[in-house]
Short mmCIF file of C-alpha atoms in Angstrom, two decimals:
data_model
loop_
_atom_site.label_atom_id
_atom_site.label_comp_id
_atom_site.label_asym_id
_atom_site.label_seq_id
_atom_site.Cartn_x
_atom_site.Cartn_y
_atom_site.Cartn_z
CA MET A 1 13.15 0.71 -13.33
CA LYS A 2 16.39 -1.37 -13.52
CA LYS A 3 18.50 1.84 -12.63
CA ALA A 4 16.25 2.26 -9.34
CA VAL A 5 16.88 -1.09 -8.07
CA LEU A 6 20.70 -0.96 -8.91
CA ALA A 7 21.43 2.42 -7.64
CA SER A 8 22.25 2.60 -3.82
CA ALA A 9 21.40 6.40 -3.37
CA VAL A 10 18.62 5.28 -1.09
CA VAL A 11 18.49 8.71 0.67
CA ALA A 12 17.64 10.70 -2.47
CA ALA A 13 14.90 7.87 -3.26
CA PHE A 14 13.07 8.92 -0.25
CA VAL A 15 11.73 12.16 -1.80
CA SER A 16 11.96 11.46 -5.65
CA GLY A 17 8.37 9.98 -5.82
CA SER A 18 8.72 10.21 -9.77
CA ALA A 19 11.75 10.26 -11.95
CA LEU A 20 9.95 13.02 -14.03
CA ALA A 21 8.53 15.01 -11.06
CA ALA A 22 8.60 18.76 -11.80
CA GLU A 23 10.17 21.26 -9.30
CA VAL A 24 7.53 24.01 -8.86
CA TYR A 25 9.33 25.94 -6.12
CA ASN A 26 12.85 26.34 -4.99
CA SER A 27 13.94 29.15 -2.55
CA ASP A 28 15.96 29.67 0.61
CA GLY A 29 16.88 26.06 0.84
CA THR A 30 13.15 24.89 0.33
CA SER A 31 11.99 22.79 -2.77
CA LEU A 32 8.66 21.35 -3.90
CA LYS A 33 8.05 18.95 -6.68
CA ILE A 34 4.94 17.51 -8.14
CA GLY A 35 4.65 14.42 -10.19
CA GLY A 36 2.52 11.48 -11.17
CA ARG A 37 0.99 9.67 -13.97
CA ALA A 38 -2.26 9.09 -16.02
CA GLU A 39 -2.54 5.71 -17.43
CA PHE A 40 -5.07 3.67 -19.55
CA ARG A 41 -5.02 -0.04 -18.77
CA GLY A 42 -7.41 -2.27 -20.79
CA ASP A 43 -7.50 -6.01 -20.06
CA PHE A 44 -8.78 -8.35 -22.73
CA VAL A 45 -9.27 -12.23 -22.72
CA GLY A 46 -9.18 -12.41 -18.87
CA THR A 47 -8.51 -10.20 -16.00
CA SER A 48 -5.06 -9.79 -14.44
CA SER A 49 -6.04 -12.06 -11.50
CA GLY A 50 -7.21 -14.84 -13.95
CA GLY A 51 -10.97 -14.26 -13.84
CA GLU A 52 -13.26 -14.09 -16.85
CA ILE A 53 -14.34 -10.89 -18.54
CA ASP A 54 -18.13 -10.84 -19.15
CA GLY A 55 -17.63 -8.23 -21.95
CA THR A 56 -15.01 -7.17 -24.25
CA MET A 57 -12.70 -5.20 -21.88
CA ALA A 58 -11.99 -4.71 -18.34
CA ASN A 59 -10.68 -1.10 -17.49
CA ASN A 60 -8.01 -0.99 -14.88
CA SER A 61 -6.93 2.72 -15.66
CA ARG A 62 -5.65 4.88 -12.85
CA PHE A 63 -4.31 8.30 -12.19
CA ARG A 64 -1.51 9.10 -9.52
CA LEU A 65 -0.65 12.30 -8.00
CA ASN A 66 2.23 12.87 -5.83
CA VAL A 67 3.74 15.88 -4.03
CA GLY A 68 7.43 15.89 -2.27
CA GLY A 69 9.30 18.52 -0.59
CA GLU A 70 12.54 19.19 1.04
CA SER A 71 13.86 21.78 3.44
CA GLU A 72 17.32 22.60 4.70
CA ILE A 73 17.71 22.96 8.50
CA THR A 74 21.47 23.29 8.64
CA SER A 75 24.21 22.37 6.13
CA ASP A 76 24.10 18.76 7.43
CA LEU A 77 20.44 18.25 8.00
CA SER A 78 17.35 18.49 6.05
CA GLY A 79 13.74 17.58 6.45
CA PHE A 80 11.52 16.08 3.83
CA GLY A 81 7.90 14.81 3.24
CA PHE A 82 6.09 12.86 0.57
CA TYR A 83 2.47 12.18 -0.42
CA GLU A 84 1.09 10.14 -3.30
CA ALA A 85 -2.49 8.99 -3.99
CA GLU A 86 -4.15 6.96 -6.68
CA GLN A 87 -7.59 7.13 -8.11
CA GLY A 88 -8.82 4.15 -10.20
CA VAL A 89 -11.26 4.42 -13.06
CA VAL A 90 -14.99 4.30 -12.68
CA SER A 91 -16.59 2.65 -15.53
CA SER A 92 -19.86 3.26 -17.16
CA ALA A 93 -21.03 0.06 -15.96
CA ASP A 94 -20.86 0.94 -12.32
CA LYS A 95 -24.11 1.35 -10.57
CA THR A 96 -22.81 2.84 -7.36
CA SER A 97 -21.07 6.00 -6.50
CA GLU A 98 -18.02 4.46 -4.91
CA THR A 99 -14.89 5.30 -6.11
CA ASP A 100 -11.55 3.42 -6.18
CA PHE A 101 -9.44 5.83 -4.19
CA LYS A 102 -6.13 4.71 -2.56
CA GLN A 103 -3.69 6.62 -0.40
CA ARG A 104 -0.35 4.99 -1.26
CA TYR A 105 2.23 7.02 0.67
CA MET A 106 2.30 9.84 3.28
CA TYR A 107 5.38 10.43 5.26
CA ALA A 108 7.77 12.80 6.74
CA GLY A 109 11.46 12.52 7.85
CA LEU A 110 14.91 13.83 8.30
CA LYS A 111 18.06 13.07 6.36
CA GLY A 112 21.90 13.86 6.84
CA ASP A 113 25.08 12.20 6.75
CA PHE A 114 23.79 9.59 8.94
CA GLY A 115 21.23 8.46 6.29
CA ALA A 116 17.57 9.16 6.50
CA VAL A 117 14.71 8.42 8.95
CA SER A 118 10.98 8.84 8.13
CA PHE A 119 7.57 8.18 9.67
CA GLY A 120 4.35 7.40 8.21
CA ARG A 121 2.74 5.35 5.54
CA GLN A 122 5.63 3.99 3.37
CA ASP A 123 7.47 0.88 2.25
CA THR A 124 9.19 -1.63 4.65
CA ALA A 125 12.67 -2.63 4.44
CA ALA A 126 12.29 -5.65 2.25
CA VAL A 127 10.55 -3.97 -0.64
CA GLN A 128 13.99 -3.08 -2.14
CA ILE A 129 14.77 -6.74 -2.59
CA SER A 130 11.34 -7.42 -4.24
CA GLN A 131 12.02 -4.75 -6.40
CA MET A 132 15.10 -6.58 -7.93
CA SER A 133 12.52 -8.65 -10.05
CA ASP A 134 9.56 -6.18 -10.07
CA ILE A 135 9.96 -4.65 -13.44
CA SER A 136 7.02 -5.93 -15.46
CA THR A 137 3.18 -5.54 -15.73
CA TYR A 138 2.15 -8.49 -13.69
CA SER A 139 5.28 -9.32 -11.54
CA GLY A 140 6.16 -7.87 -8.30
CA ASP A 141 4.20 -9.83 -5.68
CA GLN A 142 6.99 -11.30 -3.72
CA LYS A 143 6.65 -8.72 -0.94
CA ALA A 144 3.02 -9.16 -0.34
CA PHE A 145 3.02 -12.22 1.98
CA ILE A 146 3.24 -10.44 5.32
CA ASN A 147 2.80 -6.71 6.42
CA ALA A 148 6.23 -6.48 7.75
CA GLY A 149 7.69 -7.12 4.26
CA ASN A 150 5.21 -5.17 2.20
CA GLU A 151 4.75 -1.78 0.50
CA GLN A 152 2.56 1.32 1.72
CA ILE A 153 2.15 0.09 5.30
CA ASN A 154 0.80 2.43 7.78
CA ASN A 155 2.61 3.44 11.01
CA THR A 156 6.07 2.46 9.63
CA ILE A 157 9.25 4.07 10.85
CA ALA A 158 12.02 3.50 8.41
CA TYR A 159 15.68 4.02 8.08
CA ALA A 160 18.10 4.04 5.12
CA TYR A 161 21.66 4.41 4.39
CA GLY A 162 23.35 3.99 0.94
CA ASN A 163 26.54 4.55 -1.09
CA ASP A 164 27.46 3.66 -4.44
CA ASP A 165 27.89 0.03 -3.68
CA LEU A 166 25.73 -0.71 -0.52
CA SER A 167 21.98 0.10 0.11
CA LEU A 168 20.83 -0.63 3.78
CA LYS A 169 17.28 -0.34 5.00
CA ALA A 170 15.49 -1.07 8.22
CA SER A 171 11.79 -0.62 9.19
CA TYR A 172 9.48 -1.06 12.25
CA ILE A 173 5.72 -0.89 12.31
CA ALA A 174 4.18 0.47 15.37
CA GLY A 175 0.85 -1.45 15.10
CA GLU A 176 -2.33 0.46 15.82
CA ASP A 177 -4.01 -2.69 17.08
CA LYS A 178 -2.83 -4.97 19.82
CA ASP A 179 -0.03 -7.37 18.92
CA THR A 180 0.42 -6.22 15.38
CA ASP A 181 3.89 -4.70 15.61
CA GLY A 182 6.54 -5.80 12.96
CA PHE A 183 10.01 -5.30 11.74
CA GLY A 184 12.26 -5.79 8.74
CA ILE A 185 15.86 -5.32 7.78
CA SER A 186 17.50 -5.59 4.21
CA GLY A 187 20.60 -4.94 2.36
CA ILE A 188 21.87 -5.01 -1.33
CA TYR A 189 25.70 -4.95 -2.16
CA THR A 190 26.61 -4.32 -5.81
CA LEU A 191 29.81 -5.63 -6.90
CA PRO A 192 32.13 -3.60 -9.23
CA MET A 193 31.08 -5.95 -12.17
CA GLY A 194 27.58 -4.70 -11.79
CA LEU A 195 26.35 -7.96 -9.98
CA GLY A 196 23.76 -7.06 -7.06
CA LEU A 197 23.23 -9.33 -4.13
CA GLY A 198 20.27 -8.82 -1.77
CA LEU A 199 18.80 -10.33 1.41
CA GLY A 200 16.07 -9.33 3.66
CA TYR A 201 14.15 -10.54 6.82
CA SER A 202 10.75 -9.36 8.10
CA ALA A 203 8.46 -10.52 10.94
CA ASN A 204 5.25 -9.39 12.42
CA ASP A 205 2.54 -10.15 14.94
CA ASN A 206 -0.89 -11.01 13.44
CA GLY A 207 -3.13 -9.73 16.14
CA GLU A 208 -4.21 -10.45 19.76
CA GLY A 209 -4.46 -14.26 20.21
CA GLU A 210 -3.08 -14.75 16.81
CA GLY A 211 0.51 -16.00 15.88
CA ALA A 212 3.27 -14.42 13.99
CA GLY A 213 4.38 -14.30 10.37
CA ASN A 214 8.00 -14.08 9.01
CA ALA A 215 9.68 -13.83 5.68
CA ILE A 216 13.09 -14.10 4.09
CA ILE A 217 13.76 -12.67 0.71
CA ALA A 218 16.85 -13.07 -1.35
CA GLY A 219 17.48 -11.29 -4.67
CA VAL A 220 20.09 -11.08 -7.32
CA ASN A 221 20.38 -8.76 -10.26
CA TYR A 222 22.91 -7.89 -13.18
CA SER A 223 23.12 -4.91 -15.56
CA MET A 224 25.10 -4.87 -18.82
CA ASP A 225 24.55 -2.33 -21.44
CA ALA A 226 20.94 -2.87 -22.67
CA LEU A 227 20.42 -6.03 -20.65
CA TYR A 228 19.00 -6.23 -17.10
CA VAL A 229 18.22 -9.53 -15.35
CA GLY A 230 16.82 -9.83 -11.85
CA ALA A 231 15.64 -12.93 -9.62
CA THR A 232 14.20 -13.32 -6.25
CA TYR A 233 13.16 -16.10 -3.90
CA THR A 234 11.11 -15.78 -0.68
CA THR A 235 10.14 -18.12 1.76
CA GLY A 236 8.38 -18.11 5.19
CA GLU A 237 5.35 -18.62 7.32
CA LEU A 238 2.16 -16.60 7.34
CA ASP A 239 1.39 -17.86 10.96
CA ASP A 240 3.64 -19.75 13.21
CA ASP A 241 0.83 -21.11 15.31
CA VAL A 242 -0.71 -23.08 12.47
CA LYS A 243 0.93 -24.75 9.17
CA SER A 244 0.97 -21.89 6.72
CA ASP A 245 4.43 -21.93 4.82
CA PHE A 246 4.82 -20.01 1.54
CA SER A 247 7.53 -19.98 -1.02
CA GLY A 248 7.96 -18.00 -4.22
CA VAL A 249 10.24 -17.40 -7.21
CA GLU A 250 10.31 -14.50 -9.79
CA LEU A 251 12.54 -14.10 -12.67
CA ALA A 252 12.62 -11.23 -14.96
CA ALA A 253 14.84 -9.84 -17.90
CA GLN A 254 14.66 -6.69 -19.98
CA TYR A 255 16.50 -5.79 -23.22
CA SER A 256 16.48 -2.27 -24.50
CA PHE A 257 16.73 -2.36 -28.28
CA ASN A 258 17.08 1.27 -28.38
CA ASP A 259 15.77 4.59 -26.52
CA GLN A 260 12.26 3.74 -27.55
CA PHE A 261 11.51 -0.07 -27.59
CA SER A 262 12.21 -2.52 -24.87
CA LEU A 263 11.13 -6.15 -24.32
CA ILE A 264 10.61 -7.73 -21.12
CA GLY A 265 10.09 -11.47 -20.13
CA ALA A 266 9.15 -12.67 -16.79
CA TYR A 267 8.16 -15.82 -14.74
CA GLN A 268 6.55 -16.14 -11.33
CA TRP A 269 5.69 -19.19 -9.11
CA GLN A 270 4.23 -19.01 -5.62
CA GLU A 271 3.04 -21.93 -3.48
CA LEU A 272 1.14 -22.07 -0.06
CA ASP A 273 1.52 -25.09 2.10
CA THR A 274 -1.27 -25.25 4.94
CA VAL A 275 -3.18 -27.86 7.04
CA ILE A 276 -5.72 -28.37 4.32
CA GLY A 277 -3.05 -28.86 1.74
CA LYS A 278 -0.48 -27.57 -0.68
CA GLY A 279 -1.06 -25.73 -3.81
CA ASP A 280 0.05 -23.16 -6.18
CA ILE A 281 -1.20 -19.42 -5.82
CA SER A 282 0.75 -17.93 -8.58
CA ASP A 283 2.33 -19.77 -11.90
CA PHE A 284 2.55 -17.57 -15.00
CA PHE A 285 4.98 -16.39 -17.69
CA GLU A 286 4.73 -12.76 -18.94
CA ILE A 287 5.89 -11.02 -21.99
CA THR A 288 5.72 -7.26 -22.32
CA GLY A 289 6.84 -4.84 -25.17
CA THR A 290 7.07 -1.28 -24.36
CA TYR A 291 7.46 1.86 -26.80
CA LYS A 292 8.34 5.00 -25.55
CA PHE A 293 7.29 8.02 -27.86
CA ASN A 294 9.32 10.51 -25.61
CA SER A 295 10.55 10.56 -21.87
CA ASP A 296 6.96 11.42 -20.89
CA ILE A 297 4.58 9.06 -22.70
CA ARG A 298 4.91 5.25 -23.50
CA SER A 299 2.63 2.60 -24.96
CA TYR A 300 2.81 -1.20 -23.91
CA VAL A 301 1.27 -4.67 -24.71
CA ALA A 302 1.50 -7.37 -22.07
CA TYR A 303 0.43 -10.91 -22.35
CA LYS A 304 0.06 -13.23 -19.10
CA LEU A 305 0.20 -16.99 -19.92
CA ASN A 306 -1.39 -18.40 -16.68
CA ASN A 307 -0.66 -21.74 -15.93
CA LEU A 308 -3.19 -22.26 -12.72
CA ASP A 309 -6.11 -24.58 -13.41
CA ASP A 310 -9.24 -22.75 -14.48
CA ALA A 311 -7.62 -19.42 -14.75
CA GLU A 312 -7.67 -17.23 -17.95
CA ASP A 313 -4.71 -15.71 -19.64
CA SER A 314 -4.81 -11.78 -19.93
CA LEU A 315 -3.89 -9.48 -22.56
CA ARG A 316 -3.17 -5.76 -21.51
CA LEU A 317 -2.98 -2.75 -23.65
CA GLY A 318 -1.49 0.33 -21.93
CA LEU A 319 -0.95 4.11 -22.58
CA ARG A 320 0.86 6.01 -19.76
CA TYR A 321 1.75 9.58 -19.30
CA ASP A 322 4.25 10.52 -16.69
CA PHE A 323 4.56 14.01 -15.39
#
């Protein structure tokens, strides 16, 4: 994860999908990769959102499958496409036939020396800033306040350009409903010493007759040998017609003891200030230990210490296979 947020090879990231995606076809300038994960996630004590568990364990397991392809048009221009879906678990306690299926990404685009432009369901520009602290089990919610700064958004046109030091992104949401367009822009500059500085701005209309939302997000990260640290701060308005200000802070650090074992510590705090009052919507500490059996399969245990009133802590055990 830390390599992903530090690297500025944004164009390649458009079609990477999974670091372990296997190339299943490559001929005459056209390639196809398939990847994904199968992941058991069992929550004990409380749910990840702070709710109570009536029984012994809440099962939040999931399966992801992605397909990405690239085709050379000329020596300076290529086309690409990417699709990813996620299937949640249907436990034995479920009484309906409904399944937890989610379409995460589906986009196509062109890339060249100018950068890359893509169209479809994809991340908006500000997501690369939120990823600077999104490295643990429960963190990573700094992007979720407004659509124009969030991930996996329909009808998004995205542009990216990057080199070894600079990563620039811009996005535009062509809303399907009236007055739901949005836009965003962000950049990360990494100093030679390894210190990354990021800043992004997003804004969108909330619908016909409604106001507009906006968000500023800033981030910083640093990597040195086995240590990675990242922090993000976000602030803005959910709706500029009524008092609905928000702010959030997220801090995360990871230390890799060796190729197998790593430890992550994180803290998140978020606040919403509306006409009915001010209050915390998130306030927790997290510690996660991960053991990698090899490059494909890992196990982890994560504990979330929830500081919100009447909210339960959560203990998650996980086993994940990447392919």
